[in-house]
Short mmCIF file of C-alpha atoms in Angstrom, two decimals:
data_model
loop_
_atom_site.label_atom_id
_atom_site.label_comp_id
_atom_site.label_asym_id
_atom_site.label_seq_id
_atom_site.Cartn_x
_atom_site.Cartn_y
_atom_site.Cartn_z
CA MET S 10 0.15 -7.37 -22.36
CA LEU S 11 0.81 -4.33 -20.22
CA LYS S 12 -0.61 -1.27 -21.99
CA PRO S 13 0.44 2.06 -20.44
CA ASP S 14 -2.57 3.89 -21.87
CA GLU S 15 -4.99 1.56 -20.05
CA ARG S 16 -5.06 2.94 -16.50
CA SER S 17 -7.17 2.14 -13.47
CA HIS S 18 -7.45 3.94 -10.15
CA LEU S 19 -7.76 2.05 -6.88
CA LEU S 20 -11.19 3.46 -6.13
CA GLN S 21 -12.47 2.23 -9.49
CA LEU S 22 -11.25 -1.24 -8.62
CA LEU S 23 -13.10 -1.15 -5.28
CA ARG S 24 -16.54 -0.54 -6.82
CA PRO S 25 -18.84 -3.51 -6.07
CA PRO S 26 -20.36 -5.50 -8.92
CA ALA S 27 -23.75 -4.15 -10.01
CA ASP S 28 -25.78 -6.78 -8.14
CA CYS S 29 -23.64 -6.94 -4.99
CA ASN S 30 -23.36 -5.22 -1.62
CA PHE S 31 -20.05 -4.44 0.06
CA SER S 32 -19.37 -6.52 3.18
CA LEU S 33 -15.71 -6.33 4.30
CA ALA S 34 -12.30 -5.13 3.08
CA VAL S 35 -8.87 -6.08 4.38
CA GLY S 36 -5.81 -4.45 2.82
CA THR S 37 -2.05 -4.33 3.23
CA THR S 38 0.47 -1.65 2.32
CA PHE S 39 4.05 -0.66 3.06
CA SER S 40 3.51 3.09 3.40
CA LEU S 41 0.22 4.80 4.08
CA ASP S 42 -1.22 8.27 3.58
CA LEU S 43 -4.08 9.00 5.98
CA ILE S 44 -6.08 10.98 3.42
CA SER S 45 -5.70 8.10 0.95
CA ALA S 46 -6.99 5.71 3.61
CA LEU S 47 -9.91 8.03 4.35
CA MET S 48 -10.91 7.99 0.69
CA LEU S 49 -11.65 4.24 0.81
CA PRO S 50 -14.71 4.16 3.10
CA LEU S 51 -15.76 7.54 1.73
CA SER S 52 -15.80 6.04 -1.77
CA PHE S 53 -18.23 3.34 -0.66
CA ALA S 54 -20.36 6.02 0.96
CA LEU S 55 -20.60 7.69 -2.45
CA PHE S 56 -21.27 4.40 -4.23
CA ASP S 57 -24.27 3.98 -1.94
CA ALA S 58 -25.29 7.62 -2.34
CA GLU S 59 -25.87 7.34 -6.10
CA LYS S 60 -29.46 7.70 -7.25
CA SER S 61 -30.85 5.34 -9.89
CA ASP S 62 -30.33 8.04 -12.54
CA GLY S 63 -26.63 8.35 -11.71
CA GLU S 64 -26.92 11.57 -9.67
CA LEU S 65 -25.45 11.67 -6.18
CA ILE S 66 -27.47 12.13 -3.03
CA ALA S 67 -25.73 15.05 -1.36
CA ASP S 68 -27.15 14.99 2.17
CA PRO S 69 -23.98 15.62 4.22
CA LEU S 70 -25.35 13.78 7.25
CA ALA S 71 -26.08 10.70 5.15
CA LEU S 72 -22.55 10.79 3.73
CA LEU S 73 -20.98 11.09 7.15
CA GLU S 74 -23.11 8.27 8.56
CA ALA S 75 -22.10 6.07 5.62
CA LEU S 76 -18.46 6.97 6.30
CA ARG S 77 -18.84 5.86 9.92
CA ARG S 78 -20.61 2.66 8.90
CA TYR S 79 -18.09 1.66 6.24
CA GLY S 80 -15.12 2.68 8.37
CA SER S 81 -15.85 -0.26 10.67
CA ARG S 82 -15.73 -2.66 7.71
CA PHE S 83 -12.20 -1.72 6.62
CA THR S 84 -8.99 -3.01 8.16
CA ILE S 85 -5.63 -1.76 6.88
CA PHE S 86 -2.25 -3.23 7.87
CA GLY S 87 0.92 -1.25 7.11
CA GLN S 88 4.61 -1.29 7.97
CA SER S 89 5.21 0.29 11.36
CA GLY S 90 6.78 3.73 10.98
CA GLN S 91 5.47 4.29 7.44
CA ILE S 92 2.29 6.30 8.11
CA ARG S 93 2.92 9.74 6.66
CA LEU S 94 2.25 12.90 8.61
CA PRO S 95 -0.57 14.86 6.89
CA SER S 96 0.06 18.52 6.17
CA LYS S 97 -3.13 19.37 8.08
CA TYR S 98 -4.95 17.28 10.68
CA PRO S 99 -8.27 15.95 9.27
CA PRO S 100 -10.74 15.27 12.14
CA LEU S 101 -12.51 12.60 10.06
CA VAL S 102 -9.53 10.26 10.55
CA THR S 103 -10.93 9.73 14.06
CA PHE S 104 -13.26 7.20 12.45
CA LEU S 105 -10.30 5.40 10.84
CA GLU S 106 -8.16 5.05 13.97
CA PRO S 107 -9.65 1.62 14.84
CA CYS S 108 -9.10 0.43 11.25
CA ILE S 109 -5.35 1.07 10.84
CA TYR S 110 -2.76 -1.28 12.34
CA ASP S 111 1.03 -0.95 12.38
CA VAL S 112 2.73 -4.29 11.75
CA GLN S 113 6.26 -5.69 11.89
CA ALA S 114 7.76 -8.47 9.76
CA PRO S 115 8.71 -11.67 11.62
CA ASP S 116 12.34 -11.13 10.53
CA ARG S 117 13.74 -8.20 12.52
CA ASP S 118 15.81 -7.16 9.48
CA GLY S 119 12.84 -7.30 7.11
CA VAL S 120 9.83 -5.09 6.46
CA PHE S 121 6.14 -5.67 5.82
CA HIS S 122 5.83 -4.92 2.12
CA PRO S 123 2.77 -6.57 0.46
CA LYS S 124 0.13 -4.49 -1.34
CA VAL S 125 -2.86 -6.82 -1.56
CA TRP S 126 -6.58 -6.29 -0.90
CA ALA S 127 -9.39 -8.76 -0.27
CA LEU S 128 -12.90 -7.35 -0.79
CA ARG S 129 -15.94 -9.37 0.28
CA PHE S 130 -19.30 -8.79 -1.45
CA THR S 131 -22.70 -10.43 -1.02
CA ARG S 132 -25.64 -10.89 -3.39
CA GLU S 133 -29.31 -10.94 -2.48
CA ASP S 134 -29.44 -14.68 -3.20
CA GLY S 135 -26.87 -15.25 -0.44
CA ALA S 136 -23.88 -15.83 -2.68
CA VAL S 137 -20.51 -14.51 -1.43
CA LEU S 138 -18.05 -13.05 -3.95
CA TYR S 139 -14.47 -11.91 -3.46
CA ARG S 140 -12.24 -9.53 -5.34
CA VAL S 141 -8.49 -9.76 -4.72
CA LEU S 142 -6.27 -6.87 -5.81
CA CYS S 143 -2.58 -7.70 -6.08
CA LEU S 144 -0.83 -4.35 -6.48
CA SER S 145 2.66 -2.98 -6.73
CA ARG S 146 1.60 0.39 -5.28
CA ASN S 147 1.15 1.60 -1.73
CA LEU S 148 -1.88 3.32 -0.24
CA THR S 149 -0.55 6.79 -0.98
CA PHE S 150 -0.94 9.56 -3.55
CA ASP S 151 2.41 8.72 -5.17
CA ARG S 152 2.21 8.98 -8.95
CA CYS S 153 4.32 6.09 -10.21
CA TRP S 154 4.07 3.46 -12.93
CA ASP S 155 2.52 0.51 -11.10
CA THR S 156 0.70 -2.71 -11.90
CA ALA S 157 -2.51 -4.32 -10.65
CA VAL S 158 -3.82 -7.86 -11.00
CA VAL S 159 -7.59 -7.99 -10.32
CA LEU S 160 -9.19 -11.36 -9.59
CA ASP S 161 -12.90 -11.96 -8.98
CA GLY S 162 -14.33 -15.22 -7.72
CA GLU S 163 -17.21 -16.84 -5.88
CA LEU S 164 -17.04 -18.68 -2.57
CA VAL S 165 -17.76 -22.33 -3.35
CA ASP S 166 -19.51 -24.76 -1.02
CA ARG S 167 -16.81 -27.30 -0.32
CA SER S 168 -15.30 -28.72 2.84
CA ASN S 169 -11.72 -28.80 1.52
CA ALA S 170 -9.73 -25.69 0.60
CA ILE S 171 -8.42 -25.08 -2.91
CA ALA S 172 -4.72 -25.92 -2.64
CA ALA S 173 -3.56 -23.02 -4.87
CA ASN S 174 -5.28 -20.52 -2.54
CA HIS S 175 -3.39 -21.51 0.62
CA PRO S 176 -0.65 -18.81 0.32
CA LEU S 177 -3.37 -16.15 -0.02
CA GLY S 178 -5.23 -17.45 3.02
CA ASP S 179 -1.96 -17.81 4.97
CA LEU S 180 -1.12 -14.13 4.48
CA PHE S 181 -4.48 -12.86 5.76
CA ASP S 182 -4.51 -15.40 8.59
CA ALA S 183 -1.12 -14.10 9.78
CA LEU S 184 -2.01 -10.39 9.82
CA PRO S 185 -3.43 -10.08 13.37
CA GLY S 186 -0.34 -11.76 14.79
CA LEU S 187 1.96 -9.26 13.06
CA ALA S 188 0.13 -6.20 14.41
CA THR S 189 1.87 -4.14 17.10
CA ARG S 190 -1.40 -3.58 19.01
CA PRO S 191 -4.18 -6.11 19.62
CA LEU S 192 -7.25 -6.28 17.40
CA GLY S 193 -10.73 -6.29 18.90
CA ASN S 194 -12.58 -9.60 18.92
CA SER S 195 -15.07 -8.59 16.22
CA ARG S 196 -12.38 -7.35 13.83
CA ARG S 197 -10.21 -10.41 14.50
CA GLN S 198 -13.18 -12.67 13.70
CA ASP S 199 -13.84 -10.77 10.46
CA ILE S 200 -10.25 -11.29 9.31
CA ARG S 201 -10.33 -14.95 10.29
CA GLN S 202 -13.50 -15.32 8.21
CA VAL S 203 -11.85 -13.63 5.22
CA ALA S 204 -8.73 -15.81 5.53
CA ASP S 205 -10.84 -18.99 5.74
CA GLU S 206 -13.15 -18.08 2.86
CA LEU S 207 -10.33 -17.03 0.54
CA ARG S 208 -9.10 -20.62 0.61
CA ARG S 209 -12.41 -21.72 -0.94
CA VAL S 210 -12.91 -19.06 -3.62
CA ARG S 211 -12.92 -20.20 -7.26
CA PHE S 212 -11.15 -17.28 -8.96
CA GLU S 213 -11.65 -16.26 -12.58
CA TRP S 214 -8.16 -15.84 -14.02
CA PRO S 215 -7.51 -13.36 -16.88
CA ASP S 216 -8.22 -14.50 -20.42
CA GLY S 217 -5.46 -16.52 -22.03
CA PHE S 218 -3.94 -17.84 -18.80
CA ASP S 219 -4.17 -21.44 -17.57
CA ALA S 220 -6.28 -21.45 -14.40
CA LYS S 221 -4.80 -24.81 -13.34
CA GLU S 222 -1.26 -23.37 -13.37
CA CYS S 223 -1.81 -19.86 -11.94
CA ARG S 224 -0.98 -19.43 -8.27
CA PHE S 225 -0.21 -17.10 -5.36
CA TRP S 226 3.15 -16.56 -3.68
CA VAL S 227 3.72 -15.17 -0.20
CA GLY S 228 7.14 -14.49 1.31
CA GLY S 229 8.47 -13.72 4.77
CA LEU S 230 6.12 -15.90 6.82
CA LYS S 231 8.01 -19.18 6.56
CA GLY S 232 11.53 -18.28 5.49
CA ARG S 233 13.01 -17.88 2.01
CA THR S 234 10.72 -17.84 -1.03
CA GLN S 235 11.82 -19.61 -4.26
CA PRO S 236 9.09 -19.10 -6.86
CA PHE S 237 10.96 -19.11 -10.17
CA GLY S 238 12.16 -22.70 -10.62
CA SER S 239 15.40 -23.85 -12.21
CA ARG S 240 14.44 -23.65 -15.90
CA ARG S 241 14.45 -20.12 -17.29
CA ASP S 242 14.99 -20.02 -21.04
CA LYS S 243 14.56 -16.26 -21.15
CA SER S 244 13.89 -13.84 -18.26
CA LEU S 245 12.74 -10.25 -17.90
CA ILE S 246 13.08 -8.38 -14.60
CA VAL S 247 11.21 -5.12 -14.05
CA SER S 248 12.09 -3.76 -10.62
CA PRO S 249 12.87 -0.30 -9.22
CA PHE S 250 15.36 -1.80 -6.75
CA LEU S 251 17.98 -4.51 -7.37
CA SER S 252 20.49 -6.65 -5.49
CA ASN S 253 23.66 -8.11 -6.98
CA GLY S 254 22.85 -11.52 -5.50
CA VAL S 255 19.42 -11.78 -7.14
CA LEU S 256 20.78 -10.65 -10.50
CA ALA S 257 23.65 -13.14 -10.27
CA GLU S 258 21.21 -15.97 -9.55
CA PHE S 259 19.07 -15.03 -12.57
CA ILE S 260 22.13 -14.73 -14.83
CA GLN S 261 23.29 -18.18 -13.72
CA ASN S 262 19.90 -19.83 -14.34
CA SER S 263 18.70 -17.96 -17.43
CA GLU S 264 19.92 -18.42 -20.97
CA GLN S 265 19.03 -14.78 -21.66
CA ILE S 266 18.07 -11.96 -19.28
CA HIS S 267 16.57 -8.51 -19.88
CA LEU S 268 16.59 -5.86 -17.14
CA VAL S 269 14.41 -2.78 -16.57
CA SER S 270 14.98 -0.61 -13.50
CA ARG S 271 15.54 2.97 -12.36
CA TYR S 272 18.56 4.86 -13.62
CA ASP S 273 19.85 5.62 -10.12
CA THR S 274 19.55 1.92 -9.25
CA LEU S 275 21.38 0.74 -12.37
CA VAL S 276 24.38 2.98 -11.70
CA SER S 277 24.90 1.17 -8.38
CA ILE S 278 25.17 -2.26 -10.04
CA PRO S 279 28.68 -3.44 -11.09
CA GLN S 280 29.28 -3.11 -14.84
CA GLU S 281 30.42 -6.72 -15.12
CA VAL S 282 26.98 -7.82 -13.88
CA LEU S 283 25.08 -5.57 -16.28
CA ARG S 284 27.23 -6.66 -19.24
CA GLN S 285 25.91 -10.20 -18.81
CA CYS S 286 22.34 -8.99 -19.52
CA SER S 287 21.00 -9.04 -23.08
CA SER S 288 19.45 -5.60 -22.56
CA VAL S 289 19.41 -3.04 -19.76
CA GLN S 290 16.81 -0.28 -19.85
CA TYR S 291 15.21 2.34 -17.63
CA LEU S 292 12.15 4.58 -17.73
CA ALA S 293 12.62 7.41 -20.22
CA PRO S 294 13.71 10.63 -18.41
CA GLN S 295 10.70 12.63 -19.62
CA LEU S 296 8.47 10.17 -17.71
CA GLY S 297 10.23 10.88 -14.42
CA GLU S 298 12.57 8.95 -12.16
CA GLU S 299 12.11 10.67 -8.84
CA SER S 300 9.51 8.61 -6.98
CA SER S 301 10.44 5.85 -4.56
CA GLU S 302 8.59 3.98 -1.85
CA GLU S 303 9.44 6.45 0.84
CA ALA S 304 9.38 9.63 -1.25
CA ALA S 305 6.52 12.09 -1.31
CA GLY S 306 4.09 11.87 -4.21
CA ASP S 307 4.57 13.86 -7.37
CA GLN S 308 1.91 16.55 -7.52
CA SER S 309 1.90 16.81 -11.31
CA ASP S 310 -0.80 15.30 -13.52
CA ALA S 311 1.59 12.91 -15.29
CA LEU S 312 2.63 9.58 -13.88
CA SER S 313 6.29 9.47 -12.90
CA GLY S 314 8.81 6.98 -11.59
CA LEU S 315 9.04 3.22 -12.07
CA HIS S 316 7.44 1.34 -9.18
CA ALA S 317 6.13 -1.77 -10.97
CA LYS S 318 7.60 -5.15 -10.00
CA ILE S 319 7.30 -7.81 -12.70
CA PHE S 320 9.18 -11.01 -13.52
CA VAL S 321 8.53 -12.66 -16.91
CA ILE S 322 10.06 -16.12 -17.42
CA ASP S 323 9.85 -18.19 -20.61
CA ARG S 324 9.93 -21.99 -20.22
CA GLY S 325 9.53 -23.90 -23.43
CA TRP S 326 6.17 -23.00 -24.98
CA ASP S 327 4.90 -21.40 -21.76
CA THR S 328 5.54 -18.17 -19.87
CA SER S 329 5.06 -17.21 -16.23
CA ILE S 330 4.34 -13.58 -15.34
CA PHE S 331 4.87 -12.69 -11.68
CA SER S 332 3.37 -9.39 -10.48
CA GLY S 333 3.10 -7.96 -6.99
CA SER S 334 5.30 -6.42 -4.32
CA PHE S 335 8.59 -8.38 -4.71
CA ASN S 336 11.55 -6.26 -5.80
CA ALA S 337 14.55 -8.08 -7.27
CA THR S 338 16.39 -7.78 -3.96
CA THR S 339 17.76 -10.18 -1.38
CA ASN S 340 15.57 -8.69 1.33
CA ALA S 341 12.44 -9.27 -0.73
CA PHE S 342 13.07 -13.00 -1.09
CA GLU S 343 14.69 -13.72 2.26
CA ARG S 344 13.44 -11.27 4.91
CA ASN S 345 10.42 -9.18 3.93
CA VAL S 346 6.76 -10.10 4.00
CA GLU S 347 5.78 -9.92 0.32
CA PHE S 348 3.02 -11.12 -2.02
CA MET S 349 2.62 -11.71 -5.76
CA VAL S 350 0.52 -13.56 -8.31
CA GLU S 351 1.87 -15.93 -10.96
CA LEU S 352 -0.01 -16.01 -14.27
CA VAL S 353 0.88 -18.83 -16.66
CA GLY S 354 0.13 -18.61 -20.39
CA LYS S 355 1.60 -19.27 -23.82
CA ARG S 356 4.97 -17.76 -24.67
CA SER S 357 3.74 -16.69 -28.09
CA LYS S 358 1.17 -14.40 -26.42
CA PHE S 359 2.76 -13.40 -23.12
CA GLY S 360 6.50 -14.10 -23.42
CA VAL S 361 9.48 -11.81 -22.92
CA ASP S 362 9.71 -10.92 -26.61
CA ARG S 363 6.03 -9.94 -26.74
CA PHE S 364 6.43 -7.91 -23.57
CA LEU S 365 9.29 -5.89 -25.06
CA GLN S 366 7.76 -5.63 -28.55
CA GLN S 367 7.00 -2.25 -30.07
CA ILE S 368 3.79 -2.20 -32.11
CA ASN S 369 2.99 0.39 -34.77
CA GLY S 370 0.00 2.54 -33.81
CA GLU S 371 -0.06 1.37 -30.18
CA THR S 372 1.64 2.56 -27.01
CA SER S 373 3.51 -0.37 -25.51
CA PHE S 374 5.59 -0.81 -22.37
CA ALA S 375 8.70 -0.82 -24.56
CA ASP S 376 7.86 2.70 -25.76
CA LEU S 377 8.46 3.98 -22.21
CA LEU S 378 12.01 2.67 -22.03
CA GLN S 379 15.46 3.96 -22.86
CA SER S 380 18.64 1.91 -23.20
CA PHE S 381 21.18 2.20 -20.40
CA GLN S 382 24.63 2.98 -21.80
CA LEU S 383 27.37 1.35 -19.77
CA ASP S 384 30.10 3.52 -21.28
CA GLU S 385 28.34 6.60 -19.85
CA LEU S 386 28.11 5.19 -16.37
CA GLU S 387 28.23 7.81 -13.62
CA ALA S 388 28.59 6.98 -9.96
CA LEU S 389 25.62 8.77 -8.47
CA THR S 390 25.23 6.79 -5.27
CA ASP S 391 26.15 8.51 -2.02
CA PRO S 392 27.39 6.01 0.61
CA VAL S 393 26.91 8.51 3.44
CA GLN S 394 23.30 9.11 2.42
CA ARG S 395 22.73 5.35 2.26
CA GLN S 396 24.13 5.08 5.77
CA LEU S 397 21.82 7.84 7.01
CA ASP S 398 18.81 6.18 5.38
CA HIS S 399 19.71 2.91 7.08
CA LEU S 400 20.13 4.63 10.46
CA LEU S 401 16.73 6.32 10.19
CA LEU S 402 15.00 3.09 9.17
CA ARG S 403 16.53 1.27 12.15
CA ALA S 404 15.45 4.11 14.44
CA LYS S 405 11.85 3.79 13.21
CA LYS S 406 11.90 0.11 14.05
CA ALA S 407 13.46 0.85 17.45
CA VAL S 408 10.70 3.30 18.36
CA ALA S 409 8.03 0.74 17.44
CA ALA S 410 9.92 -2.01 19.32
CA SER S 411 9.87 0.12 22.50
CA HIS S 412 6.08 -0.53 22.61
CA PRO S 413 4.87 3.00 23.29
CA LYS S 414 1.39 3.39 24.75
CA LEU S 415 -0.88 6.34 25.51
CA VAL S 416 -2.94 7.12 28.59
CA ALA S 417 -5.46 9.98 28.60
CA THR S 418 -6.41 11.62 31.88
CA SER S 419 -9.31 14.06 32.16
CA MET S 420 -8.33 17.39 33.69
CA GLY S 421 -11.87 18.81 33.63
CA ASP S 422 -13.40 21.38 31.27
CA ASP S 423 -12.98 18.96 28.33
CA ALA S 424 -9.19 19.10 28.70
CA PHE S 425 -6.93 16.05 28.86
CA ASP S 426 -3.35 15.22 29.69
CA LEU S 427 -2.01 12.64 27.24
CA ALA S 428 0.89 10.56 28.57
CA LEU S 429 3.17 8.72 26.14
CA GLU S 430 5.11 5.94 27.86
CA LEU S 431 7.67 3.53 26.44
CA THR S 432 6.91 0.13 28.00
CA GLY S 433 10.06 -1.42 26.50
CA SER S 434 13.64 -0.31 26.00
CA LEU S 435 14.58 2.15 23.25
CA ALA S 436 17.81 0.94 21.63
CA LEU S 437 19.26 3.64 19.35
CA ASP S 438 22.45 3.99 17.37
CA ALA S 439 24.83 6.69 18.66
CA SER S 440 24.40 8.54 15.36
CA ILE S 441 20.75 9.32 16.20
CA THR S 442 20.90 12.85 17.53
CA GLU S 443 17.27 13.50 18.49
CA ILE S 444 13.76 12.04 18.55
CA VAL S 445 10.74 14.22 19.29
CA ALA S 446 7.03 13.36 19.38
CA TRP S 447 3.67 15.12 19.23
CA PRO S 448 -0.02 14.28 18.55
CA ILE S 449 -0.82 14.88 14.87
CA SER S 450 -3.79 17.01 15.94
CA GLN S 451 -1.23 19.55 17.21
CA LEU S 452 1.37 21.69 15.50
CA PRO S 453 4.97 20.39 15.48
CA THR S 454 5.84 23.26 17.80
CA ARG S 455 4.29 21.16 20.61
CA ALA S 456 6.84 18.38 20.02
CA ILE S 457 8.59 16.99 23.11
CA PRO S 458 11.92 15.10 23.15
CA LEU S 459 11.20 11.38 23.52
CA VAL S 460 12.19 9.83 26.83
CA LYS S 461 10.72 7.01 28.93
CA LYS S 462 7.56 9.02 29.67
CA ILE S 463 6.36 12.36 28.32
CA VAL S 464 3.08 14.23 28.82
CA PHE S 465 1.21 16.46 26.39
CA SER S 466 -0.70 18.78 28.72
CA ARG S 467 -4.28 19.99 28.43
CA LEU S 468 -5.27 18.79 25.00
CA SER S 469 -8.77 19.73 23.95
CA PHE S 470 -11.34 17.05 23.28
CA ALA S 471 -10.79 17.44 19.53
CA GLY S 472 -7.02 17.24 20.04
CA LEU S 473 -7.13 13.84 21.69
CA THR S 474 -5.79 11.20 19.24
CA PRO S 475 -3.81 7.93 19.25
CA LEU S 476 -1.95 9.05 16.11
CA ILE S 477 1.45 10.28 17.29
CA ALA S 478 4.06 11.85 15.01
CA PHE S 479 7.77 11.21 15.57
CA LYS S 480 10.69 13.08 14.04
CA VAL S 481 14.06 11.34 14.08
CA SER S 482 17.34 13.13 13.30
CA ALA S 483 20.68 11.47 12.50
CA GLN S 484 24.24 12.55 11.74
CA ALA S 485 26.96 10.65 9.88
CA GLY S 486 29.97 11.51 7.73
CA GLY S 487 29.49 15.23 8.28
CA LYS S 488 25.90 15.10 6.98
CA THR S 489 22.56 15.26 8.77
CA ALA S 490 19.16 13.86 7.84
CA ASP S 491 15.77 13.43 9.45
CA THR S 492 12.50 11.62 8.86
CA THR S 493 8.97 12.08 10.20
CA PHE S 494 6.45 9.27 10.61
CA VAL S 495 3.24 8.44 12.49
CA LEU S 496 2.33 5.51 14.73
CA ASN S 497 -1.24 4.53 15.61
CA LEU S 498 -0.84 3.64 19.29
CA ASN S 499 -3.00 1.94 21.86
CA LEU S 500 -4.93 4.67 23.72
CA GLU S 501 -6.24 4.08 27.23
CA GLY S 502 -8.59 6.36 29.12
CA ALA S 503 -10.22 8.01 26.10
CA PRO S 504 -13.89 8.94 26.68
CA GLU S 505 -16.32 6.42 25.22
CA ASP S 506 -18.25 9.17 23.44
CA ARG S 507 -15.16 10.56 21.69
CA GLU S 508 -16.37 9.69 18.17
CA ASP S 509 -19.79 11.17 18.92
CA ARG S 510 -18.20 14.39 20.09
CA VAL S 511 -16.10 14.59 16.92
CA LEU S 512 -19.23 13.92 14.88
CA HIS S 513 -21.05 16.72 16.68
CA SER S 514 -18.24 19.16 15.91
CA LEU S 515 -18.41 18.23 12.22
CA ILE S 516 -22.15 18.61 11.69
CA GLN S 517 -22.74 21.97 13.32
CA SER S 518 -23.04 23.31 9.76
CA SER S 519 -24.15 20.93 7.00
CA ASP S 520 -22.84 23.29 4.34
CA GLN S 521 -19.45 23.37 6.03
CA LEU S 522 -19.39 19.57 6.20
CA LEU S 523 -20.28 19.27 2.53
CA ARG S 524 -17.48 21.63 1.56
CA TYR S 525 -15.08 19.62 3.73
CA ILE S 526 -16.03 16.34 2.05
CA LEU S 527 -15.71 17.97 -1.37
CA PHE S 528 -12.25 19.13 -0.36
CA LEU S 529 -11.29 15.57 0.56
CA LEU S 530 -12.56 14.30 -2.77
CA SER S 531 -10.52 16.84 -4.67
CA SER S 532 -7.39 16.25 -2.58
CA GLY S 533 -6.71 12.88 -4.19
CA ARG S 534 -3.97 13.84 -6.62
CA ASP S 535 -4.37 10.57 -8.48
CA GLY S 536 -7.64 11.87 -9.89
CA SER S 537 -9.76 9.14 -8.36
CA PHE S 538 -12.53 11.67 -7.95
CA GLY S 539 -12.38 14.24 -10.69
CA GLY S 540 -14.25 17.40 -11.55
CA ARG S 541 -17.25 15.56 -12.97
CA GLU S 542 -17.93 13.66 -9.72
CA ARG S 543 -17.51 16.80 -7.65
CA GLU S 544 -19.86 18.75 -9.91
CA ARG S 545 -22.48 16.01 -9.65
CA LEU S 546 -22.26 16.24 -5.89
CA ARG S 547 -22.58 20.03 -5.94
CA SER S 548 -25.51 19.85 -8.35
CA GLY S 549 -27.28 17.38 -6.12
CA ARG S 550 -26.82 19.73 -3.18
CA ARG S 551 -28.31 22.67 -5.06
CA ALA S 552 -31.29 20.58 -6.16
CA ALA S 553 -31.97 19.62 -2.56
#
């Protein structure tokens, strides 16, 4: 069962098996932090840089070259408008620009919300292995309680696909068509290869689960998703966000239902709905309730906020555990692109009662929870703030739907004019008071109000970037709110040697580059690279 004291970091899950080489990685996320994304190829650079005795080779040029090499093997798809603006522009993200793609859900009212990774590895004997990570967390430094299902498997030599793998292959096959800018031929072929091979991978399912019954579920590509079936003897929902309609459907079809969510979500659900649940609980206050999918990460060392999404359903002697990106909301099952894994095992080992059981001497999931008292219900929801949040989300989608593009024009002396042009119409609600834009390589003071065409004049070579920040402001009910996001746009006219020039600027001083990489390693607030790894790198540098 889920044990809170057994934690894994994403970078640990990416490490190749001992006898394998990394080939390709394709990942999806709702929101994305650029430094988090940069850590992924950099982690493989460090995996390669380990000596046989466990020390790290600390040649800065070798690390940077590995970063460039692995950057071309990563492709990341994320919801358009959900790239976060970094506090300081990191020039190394130049090598990630071709790897990151904004995407839109097929349903205009939905969002792209899956958090799933496919990692391709090869062995010297020619065998191809895959690792699939089905996560509830985004590619950010948010510190929330999340879940991960890790599946390893080998590509089998068969002409027919494995039927249970089709939803997994369908998701990856659909990604290029959801992107807001076209993929290059080579990258498109890589993703097509991954999608095709995933259909023929024989996965090793976790111990205790029936491999013949476990399966994948994808939503939002072909309409409404109905994964739970009609028989639900007992149900447990763990979800940070809830909809009355989903809860009503579970109450109608379950003999008994247990609910775990966030306190601020539970107070928005009608009491008559909650009273029909056998238990209603939330994460204990001392563990934090502040994080959400669009909130900034908690900078403390302790995990905070419930972000896991789990459905546990007992049917007779068996239990299904669903884990992935689906919240218990109408949008999740009817509009969003989502993904989750279903694990099927015995109720006596994996059922609802076992999941909520407290065990002496062990830290269990139930130990994190506190009962929600209906008689102490306080109305904490702010309808005006909900309206503002909705307006800002629609504005993000409107900016992406206007199909902005960039054109760079050389002005001589390594200076460029960067024109941002909206090739489609920009349809905004009257409550949107302002939208400004600027390249993330520049300070926000260079922001320009967004109209059909704007020009950022005389950017330096290092300042040229397709990553454009937008700040949207809205007003409603006497309140104001704003949001800032980044789009990775199609850039025309950029010099072909742009990456080489950025590389040259980074390696003028090897010591400076090493310190910069060390800074990046220490900036991951989730502790993926801790003091021990950094000290090993420093020690290797001194020995050289």
